[in-house]
Coordinates of C-alpha atoms in Angstrom, one line a residue:
Chain A
M1 CA 17.5 -8.2 8.7
N2 CA 17.4 -5.8 5.7
K3 CA 19.4 -2.7 6.7
N4 CA 17.9 -0.7 3.8
V5 CA 14.4 -1.1 5.4
I6 CA 15.8 0.2 8.7
S7 CA 17.5 3.2 6.9
S8 CA 14.2 4.0 5.2
E9 CA 12.2 3.7 8.4
F10 CA 14.6 5.9 10.4
Y11 CA 14.5 8.5 7.6
K12 CA 10.7 8.6 7.9
L13 CA 11.0 8.8 11.7
K14 CA 13.4 11.8 11.3
K15 CA 10.8 13.5 9.1
S16 CA 7.8 12.5 11.2
R17 CA 6.1 15.5 12.8
P18 CA 4.1 13.4 15.3
F19 CA 7.4 12.0 16.6
W20 CA 8.9 15.4 17.3
A21 CA 5.7 16.7 18.7
L22 CA 5.2 13.8 21.1
L23 CA 8.9 13.9 22.1
I24 CA 8.2 17.5 23.2
V25 CA 5.0 16.3 24.9
S26 CA 7.0 13.7 26.8
A27 CA 9.5 16.2 28.0
F28 CA 6.7 18.6 28.9
F29 CA 5.0 16.0 31.1
G30 CA 8.3 15.4 32.8
V31 CA 8.4 19.0 33.8
F32 CA 4.7 19.5 34.4
L33 CA 4.2 16.6 36.7
P34 CA 6.6 17.6 39.5
L35 CA 5.3 21.2 39.2
A36 CA 1.7 20.0 39.5
I37 CA 2.6 17.9 42.6
Q38 CA 4.5 20.8 44.2
Q39 CA 1.5 23.0 43.6
G40 CA -0.8 20.3 45.2
V41 CA 1.4 20.0 48.2
A42 CA 1.8 23.8 48.6
S43 CA -2.0 24.1 48.5
G44 CA -2.3 21.5 51.3
E45 CA -4.2 18.8 49.3
A46 CA -4.8 15.9 51.7
E47 CA -4.0 13.2 49.2
M48 CA -0.7 14.8 48.5
K49 CA 0.6 14.5 52.0
D50 CA 1.6 10.9 51.7
I51 CA 3.7 11.3 48.6
A52 CA 7.4 11.1 49.3
L53 CA 9.0 14.0 47.5
S54 CA 12.4 13.8 45.9
G55 CA 13.8 13.8 42.4
I56 CA 14.2 10.0 42.6
E57 CA 10.9 9.2 44.1
I58 CA 8.9 11.4 41.8
L59 CA 10.1 9.0 39.1
N60 CA 8.4 6.1 40.9
Y61 CA 5.2 8.2 41.2
A62 CA 5.2 9.0 37.5
Y63 CA 5.5 5.3 36.5
S64 CA 2.3 4.5 38.4
M65 CA 0.5 6.8 35.9
P66 CA 0.1 5.7 32.3
I67 CA 1.5 9.0 30.8
L68 CA 4.3 7.6 28.7
P69 CA 2.4 4.4 27.6
L70 CA -0.4 6.7 26.3
V71 CA 2.1 9.0 24.4
A72 CA 3.8 5.9 23.0
A73 CA 0.4 4.3 22.0
V74 CA -0.6 7.4 20.1
F75 CA 2.8 7.7 18.3
V76 CA 3.0 4.0 17.3
S77 CA -0.6 4.0 16.1
I78 CA 0.0 7.0 13.8
F79 CA 3.4 5.9 12.6
V80 CA 2.3 2.4 11.7
S81 CA -1.3 2.7 10.6
G82 CA -0.5 5.8 8.6
E83 CA 1.3 3.5 6.1
F84 CA -2.0 1.8 5.5
H85 CA -4.1 5.0 5.7
Y86 CA -2.0 6.7 3.0
G87 CA -1.5 3.5 1.0
T88 CA 2.3 3.7 1.2
M89 CA 2.5 0.2 2.6
K90 CA 1.5 -1.0 -0.9
N91 CA 4.7 0.7 -2.3
Y92 CA 6.8 -1.2 0.3
I93 CA 5.4 -4.6 -0.4
S94 CA 5.3 -4.2 -4.1
K95 CA 9.1 -3.6 -4.1
G96 CA 9.4 -7.3 -3.2
L97 CA 10.5 -6.9 0.4
P98 CA 9.8 -9.7 2.8
R99 CA 7.0 -8.8 5.1
A100 CA 8.9 -9.9 8.2
D101 CA 11.6 -7.4 7.3
I102 CA 9.0 -4.6 7.0
F103 CA 7.5 -5.5 10.3
I104 CA 10.8 -5.6 12.1
G105 CA 12.1 -2.4 10.4
K106 CA 8.9 -0.6 11.5
Y107 CA 9.3 -2.0 15.0
L108 CA 12.9 -0.8 15.3
A109 CA 11.9 2.7 14.3
C110 CA 9.0 2.8 16.7
A111 CA 11.3 1.3 19.5
A112 CA 13.8 4.1 18.8
A113 CA 11.1 6.7 19.0
V114 CA 9.6 5.4 22.2
S115 CA 13.1 5.1 23.7
A116 CA 13.7 8.8 22.8
M117 CA 10.4 9.7 24.5
F118 CA 11.4 7.5 27.5
V119 CA 14.7 9.3 27.9
A120 CA 13.1 12.8 27.4
F121 CA 10.4 12.0 30.0
N122 CA 12.7 10.5 32.6
V123 CA 15.5 13.1 32.2
S124 CA 13.1 16.1 32.4
L125 CA 11.2 14.4 35.3
L126 CA 14.4 13.7 37.3
V127 CA 15.9 17.2 36.6
S128 CA 12.7 19.1 37.5
G129 CA 12.0 16.9 40.4
T130 CA 15.5 17.3 41.8
V131 CA 15.3 21.1 41.3
L132 CA 12.0 21.3 43.2
F133 CA 12.5 18.6 45.9
G134 CA 16.2 17.6 45.9
F135 CA 17.6 14.4 44.5
D136 CA 17.4 11.9 47.4
P137 CA 16.6 13.6 50.7
H138 CA 15.1 10.3 52.1
G139 CA 18.2 8.2 51.3
V140 CA 16.5 5.5 49.2
F141 CA 18.8 5.8 46.2
V142 CA 20.9 2.7 45.3
L143 CA 22.6 3.0 41.9
S144 CA 22.2 -0.7 40.9
G145 CA 18.5 -0.6 41.8
F146 CA 18.0 2.7 40.0
V147 CA 19.7 1.5 36.8
G148 CA 17.9 -1.9 37.0
M149 CA 14.5 -0.1 37.4
L150 CA 15.2 2.1 34.4
A151 CA 16.4 -0.8 32.3
V152 CA 13.5 -3.0 33.1
A153 CA 11.0 -0.1 32.6
W154 CA 12.6 0.5 29.2
L155 CA 12.2 -3.2 28.3
L156 CA 8.6 -3.1 29.3
F157 CA 8.0 -0.1 27.1
M158 CA 9.6 -2.0 24.3
A159 CA 7.1 -4.8 24.9
Y160 CA 4.3 -2.2 24.9
T161 CA 5.7 -0.9 21.6
A162 CA 5.4 -4.4 20.1
V163 CA 1.8 -4.7 21.3
F164 CA 0.9 -1.2 19.8
E165 CA 2.5 -2.1 16.5
V166 CA 0.6 -5.4 16.2
V167 CA -2.7 -3.6 16.9
A168 CA -1.9 -0.8 14.4
M169 CA -0.8 -3.2 11.7
H170 CA -4.0 -5.2 12.2
L171 CA -6.5 -2.4 12.4
R172 CA -4.9 -0.2 9.6
S173 CA -6.8 3.0 10.5
N174 CA -5.3 5.8 12.5
G175 CA -8.5 6.4 14.5
G176 CA -9.1 2.8 15.2
A177 CA -5.5 2.0 16.2
I178 CA -5.2 5.0 18.5
A179 CA -8.5 4.1 20.2
V180 CA -7.7 0.5 20.7
N181 CA -4.1 1.2 21.8
I182 CA -5.3 3.7 24.4
C183 CA -7.8 1.1 25.6
T184 CA -4.9 -1.3 25.8
V185 CA -3.2 1.0 28.3
T186 CA -6.2 2.2 30.2
V187 CA -9.3 -0.1 29.9
F188 CA -7.6 -3.5 29.5
P189 CA -5.8 -3.4 32.9
T190 CA -9.1 -2.5 34.5
L191 CA -10.8 -5.5 32.8
L192 CA -8.0 -7.7 34.0
G193 CA -8.4 -6.3 37.5
A194 CA -12.1 -7.3 37.4
L195 CA -11.1 -10.8 36.2
D196 CA -8.9 -11.0 39.4
F197 CA -12.1 -10.8 41.4
L198 CA -13.8 -13.4 39.3
L199 CA -10.9 -15.9 39.5
R200 CA -10.0 -15.2 43.1
G201 CA -11.2 -18.7 44.1
L202 CA -8.6 -20.2 41.7
G203 CA -5.8 -18.1 43.1
V204 CA -5.1 -16.6 39.6
K205 CA -4.5 -12.9 39.1
P206 CA -4.6 -12.1 35.4
S207 CA -3.8 -8.4 36.0
K208 CA -0.3 -9.4 37.2
L209 CA 0.4 -10.8 33.8
W210 CA -0.1 -7.6 31.9
I211 CA 2.8 -5.1 31.0
S212 CA 1.4 -2.3 33.2
A213 CA 1.6 -4.6 36.2
G214 CA 5.3 -5.0 35.4
I215 CA 5.8 -1.2 35.3
S216 CA 3.9 -0.7 38.5
G217 CA 5.9 -3.4 40.2
I218 CA 9.2 -1.7 39.6
A219 CA 7.9 1.8 40.4
K220 CA 9.2 1.6 44.0
L221 CA 12.6 2.3 45.5
P222 CA 14.0 0.3 47.1
L223 CA 12.8 -2.3 44.6
P224 CA 10.7 -5.2 46.0
S225 CA 12.5 -8.5 45.6
G226 CA 11.7 -10.3 42.4
A227 CA 10.2 -7.2 40.7
L228 CA 13.0 -6.8 38.2
L229 CA 12.9 -10.5 37.2
T230 CA 9.1 -10.4 36.9
G231 CA 9.4 -7.3 34.7
V232 CA 12.1 -8.8 32.5
I233 CA 10.1 -12.0 32.0
L234 CA 6.9 -10.1 31.2
A235 CA 8.8 -7.9 28.7
V236 CA 10.6 -10.8 26.9
V237 CA 7.4 -12.9 26.7
Y238 CA 5.3 -10.1 25.2
F239 CA 8.1 -9.0 22.9
I240 CA 8.6 -12.5 21.4
A241 CA 4.8 -13.3 21.4
M242 CA 3.9 -10.0 19.7
H243 CA 6.6 -10.4 17.0
F244 CA 5.4 -13.9 16.2
V245 CA 1.7 -12.9 16.1
G246 CA 2.4 -9.6 14.2
I247 CA 4.6 -11.2 11.5
A248 CA 2.2 -14.1 11.1
L249 CA -0.8 -11.9 10.7
F250 CA 1.0 -9.4 8.4
R251 CA 2.2 -12.3 6.1
K252 CA -1.3 -13.7 5.8
T253 CA -3.2 -10.6 5.1
D254 CA -3.9 -8.9 1.8
V255 CA -2.9 -5.2 1.7
K256 CA -5.3 -2.7 0.2
Chain B
M1 CA 9.9 -13.0 -27.3
N2 CA 10.4 -13.2 -23.5
D3 CA 7.4 -13.4 -21.2
V4 CA 7.6 -10.8 -18.5
V5 CA 4.4 -12.0 -16.8
S6 CA 2.5 -15.2 -17.3
T7 CA -0.3 -16.6 -15.3
Q8 CA -2.1 -19.9 -15.5
E9 CA -5.6 -20.3 -14.1
L10 CA -5.0 -17.6 -11.6
C11 CA -7.9 -17.2 -9.1
K12 CA -8.8 -14.9 -6.3
A13 CA -11.9 -15.5 -4.2
F14 CA -13.4 -13.3 -1.6
G15 CA -15.8 -15.7 0.2
D16 CA -18.1 -17.0 -2.6
H17 CA -17.2 -14.3 -5.0
M18 CA -14.6 -15.0 -7.6
A19 CA -12.9 -11.6 -8.2
V20 CA -10.4 -13.2 -10.6
D21 CA -11.6 -16.4 -12.2
H22 CA -9.0 -18.7 -13.8
V23 CA -7.1 -16.0 -15.6
S24 CA -4.4 -17.2 -17.9
M25 CA -2.5 -14.5 -19.7
T26 CA 1.0 -13.4 -20.9
I27 CA 2.7 -10.1 -21.1
H28 CA 5.7 -9.9 -23.4
Q29 CA 8.8 -7.8 -23.0
G30 CA 8.3 -4.4 -24.4
D31 CA 4.5 -4.5 -24.4
I32 CA 2.3 -1.7 -23.3
Y33 CA -0.4 -4.0 -22.1
G34 CA -3.8 -2.4 -21.6
L35 CA -6.0 -4.2 -19.1
I36 CA -9.6 -3.4 -19.9
G37 CA -12.7 -4.1 -17.8
Q38 CA -15.7 -2.6 -16.1
N39 CA -15.6 -1.5 -12.5
G40 CA -15.4 -4.6 -10.4
A41 CA -14.3 -6.7 -13.3
G42 CA -11.2 -7.9 -11.4
K43 CA -8.5 -5.7 -13.0
T44 CA -7.3 -4.2 -9.7
T45 CA -7.4 -7.5 -7.9
F46 CA -5.4 -9.1 -10.7
M47 CA -2.8 -6.2 -10.5
R48 CA -2.7 -6.5 -6.7
M49 CA -1.8 -10.2 -7.1
L50 CA 0.9 -9.3 -9.6
C51 CA 2.4 -6.8 -7.2
G52 CA 2.3 -9.1 -4.2
L53 CA -0.4 -7.2 -2.3
A54 CA -2.9 -10.1 -2.4
A55 CA -2.2 -13.8 -2.4
P56 CA -3.9 -15.9 -5.2
T57 CA -6.5 -18.4 -4.0
S58 CA -5.2 -20.8 -6.7
G59 CA -3.3 -20.9 -9.9
N60 CA 0.3 -20.1 -10.9
M61 CA 2.2 -17.0 -11.8
Q62 CA 5.7 -16.4 -13.2
L63 CA 7.5 -13.1 -13.3
F64 CA 10.3 -12.8 -15.8
G65 CA 10.0 -16.5 -16.3
R66 CA 10.7 -17.3 -12.7
K67 CA 8.6 -18.5 -9.8
D68 CA 10.5 -16.8 -7.0
L69 CA 8.1 -13.9 -7.1
E70 CA 9.3 -11.9 -4.1
A71 CA 12.8 -11.6 -5.6
Q72 CA 11.5 -10.9 -9.1
R73 CA 9.4 -8.0 -7.7
H74 CA 12.6 -6.1 -7.2
K75 CA 12.4 -5.5 -11.0
M76 CA 8.9 -4.1 -10.8
G77 CA 7.5 -0.7 -10.1
C78 CA 3.8 -0.5 -9.2
T79 CA 1.1 2.1 -8.5
I80 CA -2.1 0.5 -7.5
E81 CA -5.3 2.6 -7.1
N82 CA -4.8 6.1 -5.7
P83 CA -1.3 7.8 -5.5
A84 CA 0.2 6.6 -2.2
L85 CA 2.4 9.3 -0.9
Y86 CA 3.5 10.8 2.5
P87 CA 1.5 14.0 2.3
A88 CA 3.7 16.0 4.8
M89 CA 6.9 15.1 2.9
T90 CA 8.2 16.9 -0.1
A91 CA 8.4 15.2 -3.5
A92 CA 12.2 14.7 -3.0
E93 CA 11.7 13.4 0.5
N94 CA 9.0 10.9 -0.7
M95 CA 11.5 9.6 -3.3
E96 CA 14.3 9.5 -0.7
V97 CA 12.3 7.0 1.4
Y98 CA 12.3 4.5 -1.5
R99 CA 15.9 5.3 -2.6
R100 CA 17.0 4.2 0.9
L101 CA 14.6 1.3 0.9
L102 CA 16.2 -0.2 -2.2
G103 CA 19.7 0.6 -1.0
I104 CA 20.6 2.8 -4.0
Q105 CA 23.8 4.8 -3.2
D106 CA 23.4 7.3 -6.1
T107 CA 22.0 10.4 -4.4
N108 CA 21.6 12.0 -7.9
L109 CA 18.9 9.5 -8.7
V110 CA 16.1 11.5 -7.0
P111 CA 16.7 14.8 -8.9
Q112 CA 17.2 12.8 -12.2
L113 CA 13.9 11.0 -11.9
L114 CA 12.1 14.1 -10.8
E115 CA 13.4 15.8 -13.9
F116 CA 12.4 12.9 -16.0
V117 CA 8.8 13.1 -14.9
G118 CA 8.9 17.0 -15.1
L119 CA 8.7 17.6 -11.3
H120 CA 12.2 19.0 -10.7
N121 CA 10.8 22.5 -10.2
V122 CA 8.6 21.3 -7.3
A123 CA 11.0 19.0 -5.6
T124 CA 10.7 20.9 -2.3
K125 CA 6.9 21.2 -2.5
K126 CA 4.9 19.0 -0.1
A127 CA 3.0 16.2 -1.7
K128 CA -0.2 17.2 -0.1
D129 CA -0.1 20.5 -2.2
F130 CA 0.3 18.6 -5.5
S131 CA -2.5 18.3 -8.1
L132 CA -3.7 14.8 -8.9
G133 CA -1.7 14.8 -12.1
M134 CA 1.5 15.8 -10.3
K135 CA 0.8 13.0 -7.7
Q136 CA 0.4 10.5 -10.5
R137 CA 3.7 11.6 -12.0
L138 CA 5.5 11.5 -8.7
M139 CA 4.1 8.0 -8.2
I140 CA 5.5 7.0 -11.5
A141 CA 8.9 8.5 -10.5
I142 CA 8.8 6.4 -7.3
A143 CA 7.9 3.3 -9.3
L144 CA 11.0 4.0 -11.5
I145 CA 13.4 3.9 -8.5
G146 CA 15.5 0.8 -8.8
S147 CA 15.4 0.8 -12.6
P148 CA 12.5 -1.6 -12.9
E149 CA 11.8 -3.6 -16.1
L150 CA 8.1 -3.8 -15.5
L151 CA 5.8 -1.0 -14.5
V152 CA 2.3 -1.9 -13.3
L153 CA -0.1 1.1 -13.3
D154 CA -3.7 0.9 -12.1
E155 CA -5.8 3.7 -13.5
P156 CA -3.0 6.2 -13.8
M157 CA -5.3 8.6 -15.7
N158 CA -8.2 8.4 -13.3
G159 CA -9.4 11.9 -12.3
L160 CA -7.0 13.7 -14.5
D161 CA -8.0 16.6 -16.7
P162 CA -7.2 16.3 -20.5
F163 CA -3.9 18.1 -20.0
G164 CA -2.9 15.7 -17.2
I165 CA -4.0 12.7 -19.2
K166 CA -1.8 13.8 -22.1
E167 CA 1.1 14.3 -19.7
V168 CA 0.8 10.8 -18.3
R169 CA 0.3 9.3 -21.7
D170 CA 3.4 11.0 -23.1
L171 CA 5.4 9.9 -20.1
L172 CA 4.4 6.3 -20.5
L173 CA 5.3 6.3 -24.2
K174 CA 8.6 7.9 -23.3
L175 CA 9.3 5.2 -20.7
N176 CA 8.5 2.5 -23.1
R177 CA 10.6 3.9 -25.9
E178 CA 13.5 5.4 -24.1
K179 CA 13.9 3.0 -21.1
H180 CA 12.4 -0.1 -22.9
L181 CA 10.0 -0.7 -20.0
T182 CA 7.2 -3.2 -20.2
I183 CA 4.1 -1.5 -18.9
V184 CA 0.8 -3.0 -17.7
V185 CA -1.8 -0.2 -17.5
S186 CA -5.5 -0.4 -16.7
S187 CA -7.8 2.5 -17.6
H188 CA -11.4 3.3 -18.1
I189 CA -10.5 5.9 -20.7
L190 CA -10.3 3.4 -23.6
D191 CA -9.7 6.1 -26.2
E192 CA -6.6 7.1 -24.3
L193 CA -5.5 3.5 -23.8
S194 CA -5.9 2.9 -27.5
K195 CA -3.3 5.7 -28.1
I196 CA -0.5 3.8 -26.2
A197 CA -1.3 0.1 -25.8
T198 CA 0.3 -2.5 -28.0
R199 CA -1.6 -5.4 -26.5
Y200 CA -4.8 -5.7 -24.7
G201 CA -6.5 -8.0 -22.2
V202 CA -10.2 -7.8 -21.6
I203 CA -11.4 -8.9 -18.2
H204 CA -15.1 -9.4 -17.5
N205 CA -16.6 -10.8 -14.3
G206 CA -13.2 -11.9 -13.2
K207 CA -12.6 -13.9 -16.4
M208 CA -10.1 -13.1 -19.2
V209 CA -12.4 -12.7 -22.2
K210 CA -9.8 -12.1 -24.8
E211 CA -6.2 -11.0 -25.3
F212 CA -5.3 -9.3 -28.6
S213 CA -2.6 -7.2 -30.1
V214 CA -3.0 -3.8 -31.6
E215 CA -2.7 -5.4 -35.1
Q216 CA -5.5 -7.8 -34.3
L217 CA -7.6 -4.9 -33.0
D218 CA -7.0 -3.0 -36.2
A219 CA -8.0 -6.0 -38.3
D220 CA -11.1 -6.6 -36.2
C221 CA -12.1 -3.0 -36.1
R222 CA -11.2 -2.0 -39.7
H223 CA -13.7 -0.3 -42.1
S224 CA -16.4 -2.6 -43.2
L225 CA -19.8 -2.8 -44.9
R226 CA -22.5 -4.3 -42.8
L227 CA -25.1 -6.1 -44.9
A228 CA -28.5 -7.2 -43.4
V229 CA -30.4 -9.4 -45.8
S230 CA -33.4 -11.7 -45.8
E231 CA -31.4 -14.9 -46.7
P232 CA -27.9 -14.6 -45.1
E233 CA -26.6 -18.0 -46.1
K234 CA -27.6 -17.6 -49.7
A235 CA -26.2 -14.1 -49.7
A236 CA -22.9 -15.2 -48.3
A237 CA -22.6 -17.9 -50.9
L238 CA -23.3 -15.5 -53.7
L239 CA -20.8 -13.0 -52.4
K240 CA -18.1 -15.6 -52.2
Q241 CA -18.9 -16.8 -55.7
S242 CA -18.9 -13.3 -57.2
Y243 CA -16.3 -11.3 -55.2
D244 CA -14.6 -13.7 -52.9
P245 CA -14.4 -10.9 -50.3
S246 CA -12.9 -11.0 -46.8
M247 CA -16.0 -11.2 -44.8
K248 CA -17.5 -12.4 -41.5
Q249 CA -21.0 -13.6 -40.7
L250 CA -22.3 -12.3 -37.3
P251 CA -24.4 -14.4 -34.9
N252 CA -27.5 -12.4 -35.9
G253 CA -26.9 -13.3 -39.6
D254 CA -25.6 -9.9 -40.7
I255 CA -22.6 -10.0 -43.0
L256 CA -19.5 -7.8 -42.5
L257 CA -17.5 -7.2 -45.7
Y258 CA -14.0 -5.9 -45.2
D259 CA -13.2 -5.2 -48.9
H260 CA -15.0 -4.2 -52.1
L261 CA -16.4 -1.4 -49.9
E262 CA -16.8 0.9 -52.9
Q263 CA -19.0 -1.6 -54.7
G264 CA -22.1 -1.2 -52.5
A265 CA -24.4 -0.5 -55.4
D266 CA -23.2 -3.7 -57.3
I267 CA -23.7 -5.8 -54.2
V268 CA -27.2 -4.6 -53.7
H269 CA -27.9 -5.3 -57.4
L270 CA -26.5 -8.8 -57.0
M271 CA -28.7 -9.5 -54.0
T272 CA -31.9 -8.1 -55.5
S273 CA -31.4 -9.9 -58.8
N274 CA -31.2 -13.1 -56.8
H275 CA -34.4 -12.3 -55.0
I276 CA -32.7 -11.5 -51.7
A277 CA -34.1 -8.5 -49.9
V278 CA -31.5 -6.0 -48.6
N279 CA -32.7 -4.6 -45.3
A280 CA -29.6 -2.5 -44.6
L281 CA -26.2 -1.7 -46.1
V282 CA -24.2 0.3 -43.5
P283 CA -20.6 1.4 -43.8
Q284 CA -19.0 1.1 -40.3
E285 CA -15.8 1.2 -38.3
Q286 CA -15.3 0.1 -34.6
N287 CA -13.2 1.8 -32.1
L288 CA -11.7 0.1 -29.0
E289 CA -14.7 1.1 -26.9
E290 CA -17.2 -0.5 -29.3
Y291 CA -15.0 -3.5 -29.7
F292 CA -14.7 -3.9 -25.9
M293 CA -18.5 -3.5 -25.6
S294 CA -19.0 -6.2 -28.3
L295 CA -16.7 -8.5 -26.4
I296 CA -18.4 -8.2 -23.1
G297 CA -21.9 -8.3 -24.7
G298 CA -22.8 -4.7 -23.9
A299 CA -23.6 -3.9 -27.5
T300 CA -23.8 -5.6 -30.8
A301 CA -21.0 -5.2 -33.3

């Protein structure tokens, strides 16, 4: 792996305004969500009654919503397809750098950015949730389960990042990449859910094979048995598959 | 003389359309090679293949006499089509991206190159606020990171005002003379190209029509007398017998005389006294544009 590519990508990340803006957005959602839930409960909303409220459980609740995947999708789309939009990818390739190195360097920068957003979101969520509801009033916290949940959730976000990068590299336009990546997070799981009904007779559930299912699966404390392993397998499979597909497509395609 | 670029039967097809059609050419070390062609002739596609942005459909290419193209491209600097910059970054930050990319430790390189291209006073200005001329110069500065031996510039004068054109032209001459860079440059502004290029390649409909040096261009475009007569073959024989001039017979029968230009009256007398009607006797000189048009069949010589 070419460390110069990584150095260059991280320099661009440091200078990227979308990165800093979306990092703040991630932290904002981490604070806003517990506040919104508290307001809902305080106003006596019927659907809010069943939500277990604690700093630790609000984390689970937040994972069931595609907030962070959407923020990550927007960032990766802008950061990757911007290189094609502005034509700067031509400069990279014409310097004689292997395209695999460029793809991986770009992925590492995106992964670092999404990791930073993941940390900002979780920390602000945990802190504000704890301030509002207490850390673990229902006694569901187990350190190993909590760490495992965070670690697997992070791995699944890294897999999402790889999917977003492949889409952005392939579409090469900011608008197109953002639109398709948002659909990847929102519409695609719904489509797979519809396929579940169609394939019910065969006993196959395609929706369980998507990354979002992995994230939903671990968004429960105490963790259901097998959820961590399923999450790890999903993350690794998508991570490897997306890198193979992404690099192969990028190598084959002419760059305008 | 070392060949910096050489291609053999290079092709690039988009579906049924041959954008570059069996192009064989060579660019020597120290050349300022002007690539000339109409819009859609295949210049940019050819340059994109040179820079690794597009894969050839068939044919061979060597850079610096080697076939390991990816490695050899470390010695190249390219700007293809529009200036490709990060608009929200300053000039210095744009260059810093590529300094890091090429692993160059010398942090003074960025200010040095900005000074070389005359942008040191606007190093902290964002690229989106640059004029097109400034963007072109910044792109050239970026292309110069890593001390390339070959610079590939696609239409670097496109959209520039006369002052901007002169700036880029002077910069290219300076790079060729002071840094001994080989430069491949395409431009529609043939008059400007003729002020810097030492060799030319004319591409038409994807094919390399002709390669020639500035000396050959001067020879082909020098002052001449164009003689249109009723019996071209007989007239040519008479001229050879009487003056033995340097001359060329054109496909339409007209004769171009490259010397004895001051003896027009005597030549007319020679023709008429041998019962050859002189329809026209025109002194002429071609410039690069007319020569280019004659090569691609857009106008007669």
